[in-house]
XYZ file of C-alpha atoms in Angstrom:
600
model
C 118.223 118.099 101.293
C 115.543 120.203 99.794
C 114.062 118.842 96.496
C 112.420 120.251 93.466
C 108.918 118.653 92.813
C 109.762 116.703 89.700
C 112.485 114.968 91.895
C 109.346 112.991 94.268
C 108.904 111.044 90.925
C 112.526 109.754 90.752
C 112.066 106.567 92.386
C 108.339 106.853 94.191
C 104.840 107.772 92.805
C 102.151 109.883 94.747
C 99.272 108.950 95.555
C 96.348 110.852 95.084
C 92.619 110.985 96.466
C 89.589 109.537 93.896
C 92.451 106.764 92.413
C 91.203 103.609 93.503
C 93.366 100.460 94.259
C 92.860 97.590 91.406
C 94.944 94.349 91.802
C 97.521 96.617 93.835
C 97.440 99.501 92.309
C 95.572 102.809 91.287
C 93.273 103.208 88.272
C 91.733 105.485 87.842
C 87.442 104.920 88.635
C 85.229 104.290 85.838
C 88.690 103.749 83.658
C 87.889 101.395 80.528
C 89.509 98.141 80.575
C 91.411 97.484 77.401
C 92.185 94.530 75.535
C 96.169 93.382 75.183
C 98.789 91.328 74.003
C 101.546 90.101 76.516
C 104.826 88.397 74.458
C 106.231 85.450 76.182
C 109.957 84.519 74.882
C 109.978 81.143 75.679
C 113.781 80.456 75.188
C 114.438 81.434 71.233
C 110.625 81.063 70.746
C 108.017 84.336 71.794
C 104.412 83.365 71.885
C 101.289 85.698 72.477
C 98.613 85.542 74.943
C 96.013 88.008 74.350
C 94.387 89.330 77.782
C 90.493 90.655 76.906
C 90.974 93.150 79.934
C 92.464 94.189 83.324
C 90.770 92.030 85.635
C 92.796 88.870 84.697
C 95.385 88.011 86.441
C 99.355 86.795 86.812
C 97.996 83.791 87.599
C 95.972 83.839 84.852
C 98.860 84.281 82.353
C 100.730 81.508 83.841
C 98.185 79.174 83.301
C 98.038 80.270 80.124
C 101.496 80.245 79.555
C 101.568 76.649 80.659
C 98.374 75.527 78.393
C 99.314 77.233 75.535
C 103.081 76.079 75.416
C 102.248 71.959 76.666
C 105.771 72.019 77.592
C 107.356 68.692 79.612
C 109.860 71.820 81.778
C 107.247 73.483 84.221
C 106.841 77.608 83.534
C 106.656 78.592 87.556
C 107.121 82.468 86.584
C 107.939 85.141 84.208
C 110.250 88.051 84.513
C 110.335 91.479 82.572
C 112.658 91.738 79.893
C 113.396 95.154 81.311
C 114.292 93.448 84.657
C 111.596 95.948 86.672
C 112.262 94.588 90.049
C 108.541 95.598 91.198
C 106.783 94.099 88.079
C 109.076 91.054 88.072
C 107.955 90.704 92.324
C 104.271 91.305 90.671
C 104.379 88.166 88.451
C 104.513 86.576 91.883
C 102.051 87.248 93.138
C 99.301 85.498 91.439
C 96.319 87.527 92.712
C 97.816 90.680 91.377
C 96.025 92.414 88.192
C 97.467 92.463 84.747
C 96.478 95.800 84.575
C 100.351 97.904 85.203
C 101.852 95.772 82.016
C 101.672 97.432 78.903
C 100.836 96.007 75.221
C 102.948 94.253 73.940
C 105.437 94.249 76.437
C 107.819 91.258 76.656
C 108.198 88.937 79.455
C 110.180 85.753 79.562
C 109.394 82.307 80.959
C 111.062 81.500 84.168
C 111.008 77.249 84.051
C 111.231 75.460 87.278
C 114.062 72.690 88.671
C 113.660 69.827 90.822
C 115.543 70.607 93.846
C 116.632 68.194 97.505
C 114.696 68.668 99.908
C 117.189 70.354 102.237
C 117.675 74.678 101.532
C 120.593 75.237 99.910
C 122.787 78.191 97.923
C 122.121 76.017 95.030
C 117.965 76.541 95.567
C 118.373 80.099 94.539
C 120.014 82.002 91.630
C 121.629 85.144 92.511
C 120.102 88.025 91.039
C 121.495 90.993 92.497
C 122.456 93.038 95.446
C 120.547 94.813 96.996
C 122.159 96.099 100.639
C 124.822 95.860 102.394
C 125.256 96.626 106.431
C 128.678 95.920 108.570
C 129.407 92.653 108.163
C 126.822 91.349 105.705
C 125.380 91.886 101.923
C 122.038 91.168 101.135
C 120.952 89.485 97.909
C 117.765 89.220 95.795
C 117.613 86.268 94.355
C 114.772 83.535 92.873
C 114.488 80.150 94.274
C 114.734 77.844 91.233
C 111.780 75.497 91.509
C 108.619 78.179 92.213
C 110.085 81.207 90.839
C 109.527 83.369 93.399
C 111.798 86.244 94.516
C 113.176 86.547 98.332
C 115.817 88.357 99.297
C 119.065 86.812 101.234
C 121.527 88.529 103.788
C 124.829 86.633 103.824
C 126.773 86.975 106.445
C 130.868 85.778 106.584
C 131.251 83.454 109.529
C 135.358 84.713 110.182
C 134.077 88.225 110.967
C 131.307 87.176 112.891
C 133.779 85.020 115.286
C 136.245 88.148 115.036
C 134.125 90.540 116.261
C 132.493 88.115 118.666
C 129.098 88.676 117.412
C 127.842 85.337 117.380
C 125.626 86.083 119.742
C 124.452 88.573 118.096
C 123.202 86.686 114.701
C 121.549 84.207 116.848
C 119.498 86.835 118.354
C 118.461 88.496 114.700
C 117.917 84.886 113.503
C 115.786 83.995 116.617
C 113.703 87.232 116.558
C 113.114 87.109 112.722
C 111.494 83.206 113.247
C 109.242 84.314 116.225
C 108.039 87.287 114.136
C 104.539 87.638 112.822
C 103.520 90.940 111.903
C 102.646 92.929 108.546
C 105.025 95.566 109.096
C 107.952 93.054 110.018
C 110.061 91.176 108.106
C 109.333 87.539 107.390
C 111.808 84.454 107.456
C 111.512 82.198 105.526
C 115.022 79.684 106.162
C 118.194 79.858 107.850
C 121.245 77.608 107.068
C 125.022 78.141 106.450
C 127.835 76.561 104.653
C 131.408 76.149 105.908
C 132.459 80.074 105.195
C 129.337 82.213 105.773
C 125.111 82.161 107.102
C 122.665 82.739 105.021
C 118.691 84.350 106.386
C 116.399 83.927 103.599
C 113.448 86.983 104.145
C 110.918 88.519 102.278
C 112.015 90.581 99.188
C 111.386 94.327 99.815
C 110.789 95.774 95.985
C 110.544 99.416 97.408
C 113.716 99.580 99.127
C 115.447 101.235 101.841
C 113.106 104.212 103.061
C 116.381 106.037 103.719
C 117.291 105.670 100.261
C 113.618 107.429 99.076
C 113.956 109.983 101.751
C 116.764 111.507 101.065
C 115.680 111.735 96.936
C 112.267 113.640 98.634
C 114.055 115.868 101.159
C 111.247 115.282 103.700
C 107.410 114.471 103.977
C 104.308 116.443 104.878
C 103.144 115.543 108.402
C 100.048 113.786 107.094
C 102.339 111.549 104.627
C 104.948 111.153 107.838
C 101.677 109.991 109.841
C 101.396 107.234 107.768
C 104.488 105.834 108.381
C 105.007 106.610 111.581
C 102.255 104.962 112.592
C 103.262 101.496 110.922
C 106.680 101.617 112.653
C 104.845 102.101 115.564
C 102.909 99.334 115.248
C 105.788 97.283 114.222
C 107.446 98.538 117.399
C 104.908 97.702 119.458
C 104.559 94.395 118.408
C 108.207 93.597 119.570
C 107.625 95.318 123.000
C 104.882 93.009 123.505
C 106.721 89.862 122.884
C 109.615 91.533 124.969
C 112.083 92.978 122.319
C 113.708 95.749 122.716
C 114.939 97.361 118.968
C 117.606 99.785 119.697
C 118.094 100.359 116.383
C 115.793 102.072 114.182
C 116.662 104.368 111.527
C 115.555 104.739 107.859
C 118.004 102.459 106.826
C 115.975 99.516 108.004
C 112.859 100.232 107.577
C 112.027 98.567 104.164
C 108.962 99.631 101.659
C 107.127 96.495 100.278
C 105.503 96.494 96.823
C 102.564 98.461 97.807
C 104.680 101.361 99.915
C 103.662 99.546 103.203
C 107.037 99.585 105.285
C 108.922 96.380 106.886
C 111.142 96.864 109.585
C 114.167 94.169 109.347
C 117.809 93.739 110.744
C 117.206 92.848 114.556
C 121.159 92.079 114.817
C 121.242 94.785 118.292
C 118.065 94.072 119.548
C 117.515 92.679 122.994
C 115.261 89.819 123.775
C 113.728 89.079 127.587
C 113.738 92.199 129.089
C 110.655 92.991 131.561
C 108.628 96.022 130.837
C 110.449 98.006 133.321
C 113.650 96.125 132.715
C 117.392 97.522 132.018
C 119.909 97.007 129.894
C 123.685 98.379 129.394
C 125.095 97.465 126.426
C 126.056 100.795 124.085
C 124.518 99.981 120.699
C 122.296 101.739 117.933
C 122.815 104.355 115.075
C 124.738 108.259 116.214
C 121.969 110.306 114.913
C 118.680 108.281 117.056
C 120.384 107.338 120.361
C 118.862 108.397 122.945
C 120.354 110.398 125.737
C 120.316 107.629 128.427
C 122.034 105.449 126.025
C 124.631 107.574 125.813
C 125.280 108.108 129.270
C 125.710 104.582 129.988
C 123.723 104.512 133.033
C 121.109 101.389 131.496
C 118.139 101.680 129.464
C 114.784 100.158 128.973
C 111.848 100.329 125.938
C 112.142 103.815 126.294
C 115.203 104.230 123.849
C 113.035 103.178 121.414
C 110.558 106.056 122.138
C 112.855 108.357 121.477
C 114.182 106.766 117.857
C 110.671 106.332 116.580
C 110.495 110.802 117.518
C 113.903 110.849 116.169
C 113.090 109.208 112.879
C 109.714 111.208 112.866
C 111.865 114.495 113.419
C 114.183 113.733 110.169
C 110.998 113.040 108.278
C 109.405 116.225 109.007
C 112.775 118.336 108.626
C 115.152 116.557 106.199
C 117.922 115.420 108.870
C 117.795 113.898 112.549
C 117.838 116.179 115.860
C 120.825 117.373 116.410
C 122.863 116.563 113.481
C 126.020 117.691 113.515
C 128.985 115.870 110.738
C 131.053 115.555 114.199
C 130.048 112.526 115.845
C 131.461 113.970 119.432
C 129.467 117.576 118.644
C 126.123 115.351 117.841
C 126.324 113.820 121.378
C 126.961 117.180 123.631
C 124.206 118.576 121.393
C 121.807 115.453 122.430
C 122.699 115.515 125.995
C 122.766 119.326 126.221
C 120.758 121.599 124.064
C 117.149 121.921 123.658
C 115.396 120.502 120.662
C 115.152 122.955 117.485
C 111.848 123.030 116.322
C 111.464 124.446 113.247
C 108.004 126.652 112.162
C 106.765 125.194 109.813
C 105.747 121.785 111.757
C 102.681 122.288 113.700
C 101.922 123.505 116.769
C 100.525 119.745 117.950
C 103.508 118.654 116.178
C 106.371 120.668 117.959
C 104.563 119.395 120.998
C 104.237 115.757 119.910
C 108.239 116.228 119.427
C 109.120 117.586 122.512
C 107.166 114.764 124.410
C 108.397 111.977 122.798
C 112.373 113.214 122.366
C 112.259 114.068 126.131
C 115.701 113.822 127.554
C 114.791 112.370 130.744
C 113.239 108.779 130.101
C 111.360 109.069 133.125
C 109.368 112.139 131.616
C 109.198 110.661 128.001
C 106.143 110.515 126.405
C 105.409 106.579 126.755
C 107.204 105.419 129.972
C 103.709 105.286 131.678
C 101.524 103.403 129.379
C 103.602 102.729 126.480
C 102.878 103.164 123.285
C 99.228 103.565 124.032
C 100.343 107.299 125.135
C 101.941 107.520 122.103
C 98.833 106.562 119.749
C 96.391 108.729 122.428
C 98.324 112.462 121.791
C 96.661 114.427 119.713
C 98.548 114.715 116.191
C 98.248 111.041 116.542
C 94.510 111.409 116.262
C 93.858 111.092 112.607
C 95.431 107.697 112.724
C 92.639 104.819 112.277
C 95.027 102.079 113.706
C 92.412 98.895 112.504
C 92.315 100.407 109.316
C 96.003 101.040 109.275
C 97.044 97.583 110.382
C 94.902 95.915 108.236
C 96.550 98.187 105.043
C 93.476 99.646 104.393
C 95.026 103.265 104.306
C 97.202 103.805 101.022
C 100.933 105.131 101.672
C 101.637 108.468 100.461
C 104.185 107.120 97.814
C 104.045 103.828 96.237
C 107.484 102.423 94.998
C 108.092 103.178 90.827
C 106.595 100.261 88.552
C 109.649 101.469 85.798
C 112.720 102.343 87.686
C 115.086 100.556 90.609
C 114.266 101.386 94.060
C 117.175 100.119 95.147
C 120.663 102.375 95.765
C 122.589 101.935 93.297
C 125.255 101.789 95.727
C 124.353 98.455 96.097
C 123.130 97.108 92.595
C 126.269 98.196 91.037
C 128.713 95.276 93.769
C 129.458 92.383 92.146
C 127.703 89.213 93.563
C 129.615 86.988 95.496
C 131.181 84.745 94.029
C 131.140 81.756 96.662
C 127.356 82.096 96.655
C 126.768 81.462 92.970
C 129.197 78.413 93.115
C 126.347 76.948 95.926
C 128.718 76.280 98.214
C 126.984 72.822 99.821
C 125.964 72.733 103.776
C 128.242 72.579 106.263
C 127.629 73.371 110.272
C 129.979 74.670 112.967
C 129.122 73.558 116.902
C 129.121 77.221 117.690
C 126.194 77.887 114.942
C 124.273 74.609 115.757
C 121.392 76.777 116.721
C 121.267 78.801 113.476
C 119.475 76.594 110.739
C 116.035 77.019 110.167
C 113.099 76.149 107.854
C 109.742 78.053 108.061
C 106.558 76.083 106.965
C 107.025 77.251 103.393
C 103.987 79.515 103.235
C 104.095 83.196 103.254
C 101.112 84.473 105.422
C 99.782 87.570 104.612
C 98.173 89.784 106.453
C 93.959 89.655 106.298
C 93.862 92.524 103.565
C 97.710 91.365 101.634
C 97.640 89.615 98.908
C 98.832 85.850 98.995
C 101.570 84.000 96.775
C 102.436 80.226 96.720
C 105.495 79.304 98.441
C 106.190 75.954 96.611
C 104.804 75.262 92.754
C 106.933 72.220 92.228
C 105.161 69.568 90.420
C 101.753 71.750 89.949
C 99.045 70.875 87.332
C 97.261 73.524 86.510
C 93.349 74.033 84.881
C 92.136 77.386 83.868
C 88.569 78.804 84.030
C 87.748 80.244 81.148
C 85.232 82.480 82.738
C 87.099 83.519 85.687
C 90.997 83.533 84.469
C 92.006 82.715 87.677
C 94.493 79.325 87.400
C 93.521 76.165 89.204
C 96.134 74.161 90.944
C 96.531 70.302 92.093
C 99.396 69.771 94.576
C 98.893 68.383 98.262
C 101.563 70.692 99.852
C 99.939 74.268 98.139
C 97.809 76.001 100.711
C 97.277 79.867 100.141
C 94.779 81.258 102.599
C 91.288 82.513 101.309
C 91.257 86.715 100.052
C 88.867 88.638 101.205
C 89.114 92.153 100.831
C 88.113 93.909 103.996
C 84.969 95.091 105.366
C 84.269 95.899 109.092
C 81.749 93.017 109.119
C 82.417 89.552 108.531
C 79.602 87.714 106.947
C 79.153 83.801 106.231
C 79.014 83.089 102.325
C 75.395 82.463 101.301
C 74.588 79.780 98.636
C 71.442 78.045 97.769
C 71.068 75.178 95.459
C 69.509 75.489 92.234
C 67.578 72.698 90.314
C 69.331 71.533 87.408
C 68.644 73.164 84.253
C 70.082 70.578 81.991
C 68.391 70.120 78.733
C 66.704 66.578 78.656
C 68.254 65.933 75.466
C 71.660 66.579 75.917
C 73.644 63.119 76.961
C 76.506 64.359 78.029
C 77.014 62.515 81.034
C 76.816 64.813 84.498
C 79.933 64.089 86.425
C 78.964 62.731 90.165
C 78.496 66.051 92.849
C 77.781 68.360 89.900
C 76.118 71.051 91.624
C 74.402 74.406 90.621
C 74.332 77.327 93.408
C 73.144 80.654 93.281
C 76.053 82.855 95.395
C 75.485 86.355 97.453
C 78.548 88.053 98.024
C 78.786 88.855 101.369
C 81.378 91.980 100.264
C 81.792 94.357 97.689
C 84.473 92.065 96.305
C 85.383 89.054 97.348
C 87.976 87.225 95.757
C 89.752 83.543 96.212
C 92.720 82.181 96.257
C 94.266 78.203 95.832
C 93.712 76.298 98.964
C 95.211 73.552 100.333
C 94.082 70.297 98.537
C 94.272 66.613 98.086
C 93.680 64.328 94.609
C 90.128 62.653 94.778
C 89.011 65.099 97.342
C 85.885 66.920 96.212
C 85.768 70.457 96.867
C 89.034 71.421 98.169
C 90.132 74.208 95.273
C 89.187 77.805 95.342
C 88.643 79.074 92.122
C 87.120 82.759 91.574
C 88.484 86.013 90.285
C 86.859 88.781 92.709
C 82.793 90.005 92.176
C 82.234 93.102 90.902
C 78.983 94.003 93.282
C 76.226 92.373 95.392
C 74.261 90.993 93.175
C 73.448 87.309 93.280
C 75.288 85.109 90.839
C 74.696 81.827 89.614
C 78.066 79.558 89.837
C 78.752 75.773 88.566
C 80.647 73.839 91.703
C 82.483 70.751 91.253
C 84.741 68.258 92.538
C 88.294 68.676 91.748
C 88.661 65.160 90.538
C 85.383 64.873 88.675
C 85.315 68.221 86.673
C 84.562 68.229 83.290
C 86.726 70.056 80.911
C 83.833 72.191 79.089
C 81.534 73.124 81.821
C 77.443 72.381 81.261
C 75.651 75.673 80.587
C 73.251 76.440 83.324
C 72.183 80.271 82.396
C 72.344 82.307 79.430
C 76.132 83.899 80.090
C 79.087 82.070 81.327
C 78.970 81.490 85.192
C 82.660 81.299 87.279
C 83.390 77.857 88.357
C 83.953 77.124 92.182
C 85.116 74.212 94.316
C 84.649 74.911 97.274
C 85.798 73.011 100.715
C 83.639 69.944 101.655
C 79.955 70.890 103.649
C 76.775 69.168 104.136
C 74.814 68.536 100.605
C 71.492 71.073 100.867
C 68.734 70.076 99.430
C 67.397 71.937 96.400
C 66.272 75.630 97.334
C 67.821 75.230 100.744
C 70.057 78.013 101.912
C 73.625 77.006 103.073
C 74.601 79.790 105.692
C 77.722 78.266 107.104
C 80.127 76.028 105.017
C 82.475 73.749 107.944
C 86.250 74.209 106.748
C 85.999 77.816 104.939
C 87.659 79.980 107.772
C 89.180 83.200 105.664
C 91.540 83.693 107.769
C 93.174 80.486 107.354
């Protein structure tokens, strides 16, 4: 298991302190932002769209894309021409920074379809695969009218009745559609045709942590502290709403783009059990079952106590407690011998270990309180959990921009073939509970970064000042961005008098409005929000403030804005529409603006 250090850069990239995070990823401070050129292959065509510097955005370049081209099939996305399965995720993600491509470097134009309503195989175009568990492969694919990557896990319907797990995918389907949480994996739809079921969940561009472990060998205890203490959360979370796991293990616990982990695959978890309920079914992964599990005497939330120690133990060490290649040697040693721990973890860590891979469940470090005993010992101590929760602590390693961080294991299967001949619909009595379809938004957590769910039939504007695109579509609604602060403040604008020049005749479009704007953050940025034709003020449009410092803006209504803004000051101001509020008169200060809830 032990690595060399050049191996840590096979398929993940340190982190280090003094590198600052810039549209999702480190630059270094004070770094110079640098003019390039992006080349768009637009079928047998390649354009160029210069970017002046690093601050623009992917959403940005599309709206670029789409003014430059004028073309009657929509541009929804681009892709790499290397296929970089992080960079092509980051061209979805339209708040993201330009700043990772490189000049020059070639992406091509991803055009959109008109699509029924209903989710379908034939909404998505396999891409590859990218897992594969007992009885079911996981895909990544792109849905064909927004662009944007998900990933799917098929599943065949004849070995699901075989090995009577029916029950079982209704469970994981059930669990995935009450979930809410940034460190667990979202759904998005279920549905099924006549041979096999199909859950459509957030793509995972990092891959399998098991699959970066084992290329590291094993982590420091303050880069193990980090994760651990998101899978705790995660864990927590599902004890809460009454879910037992029962199966954790690296193997499902997924990195996103950022190195943030996701746990998925809730096929043996347990729903409804009281917090000092039992259980008997024999389930999980050999290497982190717990002793009472194998004894077959019942089991509560405990079990998964002892996996999160378990998984924490292989992290530290390079392999689980009491590994042994014989299966029937690895349970006597788990029922029988006293944990090894080795000298080189910490004293507070050996004893963190001990406490939490107790044999007896009754004496296990979080049978009393839960996890709260858990978060209170002391090598848990470093942990800010608000800060961690809300992402604002980076992961030790953040997936590759260049390489696959997938196994390629997987990426080398062939696709299946029934799936890219879109099988159509078709439902079975005994799966009549299985279809689902989410609200078509994917919301982020209050310090994520957001990305539209549907851009079918979008118009888009672009500022020029800003370079953030403008969209006009009833069903988009992407959340407002703010990046986080421990004190949430109410925007501040006051109303400037108009500093039109009295012998300029352009005609001033109705609700044409000049603010001055305080930050209330460091940065602040926006993102589209849900709007209506004819409704003034309903679109978001800002790239994120650099400082403090007040700055003059130009507001206007979405169906009344001119396409070369007035000039109100000596330098170009950003352009905002902002939700609907009470008009101020001149000078007056607007502290609270009705509608504008961030975290909405």
């Amino acid at each position: 298991m032990g690595q060399q250090e050049s191996t840590v850069r096979l398929r993940l990239q340190r982190g280090h302190e003094g590198i600052l995070y810039k549209g999702g990823y480190r630059v270094k401070p004070g770094g110079a932002q640098t003019s390039k050129t992006l080349k768009i292959r637009v079928n047998s065509d390649v354009i160029s769209i210069n970017v002046p510097d690093d601050s623009l955005t992917c959403g940005w370049l599309l709206s670029e894309a789409i003014r430059t081209l004028n073309s009657p099939s929509p541009i929804v996305a681009f892709r790499t021409a290397a296929k970089s399965d992080i960079l092509d995720y980051l061209l979805t993600l339209y708040e993201r920074s330009l700043s990772p491509f490189e000049d020059n470097e070639e992406l091509i134009a991803v055009f959109g379809e008109l699509l029924d309503q209903e989710i379908s195989c034939k909404h998505f175009s396999p891409i590859k695969v990218v897992g594969k568990g007992g009885f079911s492969t996981v895909i990544q694919v792109r849905k064909k009218d927004t662009g944007l990557l998900y990933a799917i896990k098929t599943i065949s319907k004849d070995f699901v009745r075989k090995e009577i797990k029916v029950a079982q995918i209704l469970t994981e389907k059930d669990i995935l559609m009450r979930m809410a949480h940034p460190f667990i994996v979202k759904l998005h739809w279920a549905f099924q045709t006549a041979e096999k079921l199909h859950l459509v969940m957030d793509l995972c561009p990092g891959g399998e942590l098991f699959f970066h472990l084992h290329n590291l060998g094993r982590f420091t205890e303050d880069q193990a502290r980090v994760y651990f203490g998101e899978i705790l959360m995660g864990l927590e979370y599902l004890h809460d709403n009454g879910i037992i796991y029962r199966d954790l293990k690296p193997e499902n616990i997924l990195l996103d783009i950022d190195g943030h982990i996701r746990l998925t695959d809730f096929g043996l978890s347990k729903q409804g059990i009281p917090y000092n309920g039992q259980t008997y079914s024999f389930c999980g992964s050999p290497e982190y079952m717990s002793p009472e599990m194998l004894r077959g005497q019942g089991h509560g939330r405990a079990v998964d106590y002892y996996s999160l120690g378990a998984l924490l133990y292989e992290m530290l060490t390079g392999l689980p407690p009491f590994y042994d290649s014989n299966r029937s040697k690895m349970y006597w040693r788990v029922l029988n011998e006293d944990l090894p721990l080795p000298s080189f973890i910490s004293k507070v860590g050996r004893s963190f270990l001990s406490e939490i891979l107790h044999k007896d469940p009754s004496r296990r470090l979080g049978i009393i309180n839960g996890f709260q005993d858990i978060k209170s010992h002391p090598w848990c101590s470093k942990i800010n959990w608000s800060r961690l929760y809300k992402k604002k602590i980076l992961p030790p390693f953040r997936p590759n921009l260049r390489m696959c961080n997938f196994d390629p294991e997987y990426t080398s299967m062939e696709l299946d073939l029934d799936f890219i001949k879109s099988s159509p619909n078709a439902y079975d009595e005994e799966f009549a509970d299985f279809d689902y379809s989410g609200d078509g938004i994917i919301k982020d957590t209050p310090n994520s970064l957001s990305s539209i769910e549907d851009l079918s039939s979008i118009s888009t504007t672009t500022s020029k000042s800003t370079g953030v695109v403008s969209a006009s579509s009833s069903h988009i609604k992407i959340p407002v961005i703010f990046e986080e602060d421990e004190e949430e403040k109410p925007l501040k604008l006051t109303k400037m008098k108009s500093t039109q020049n009295k012998d300029d005749t352009t005609p001033v479009p109705d609700y044409d409005e000049t603010f001055v704007f305080t930050p209330p953050k460091k940065t602040l940025g926006f993102s589209l929000q849900a709007l209506k034709t004819k409704t003034p003020r309903k679109l978001i449009e800002a790239n994120p403030f650099k400082s403090n410092a007040r700055q003059a803006v130009r507001i206007y209504p979405l169906d009344n804005k001119p396409s070369t803004p007035q000039s109100t000051e000596a330098h170009d101001m950003p352009t905002l529409t902002l939700p609907s509020y009470e008009n101020p008169e001149e000078g007056q200060e607007v502290n609270e603006i009705p509608n504008f809830d961030p975290k909405h």
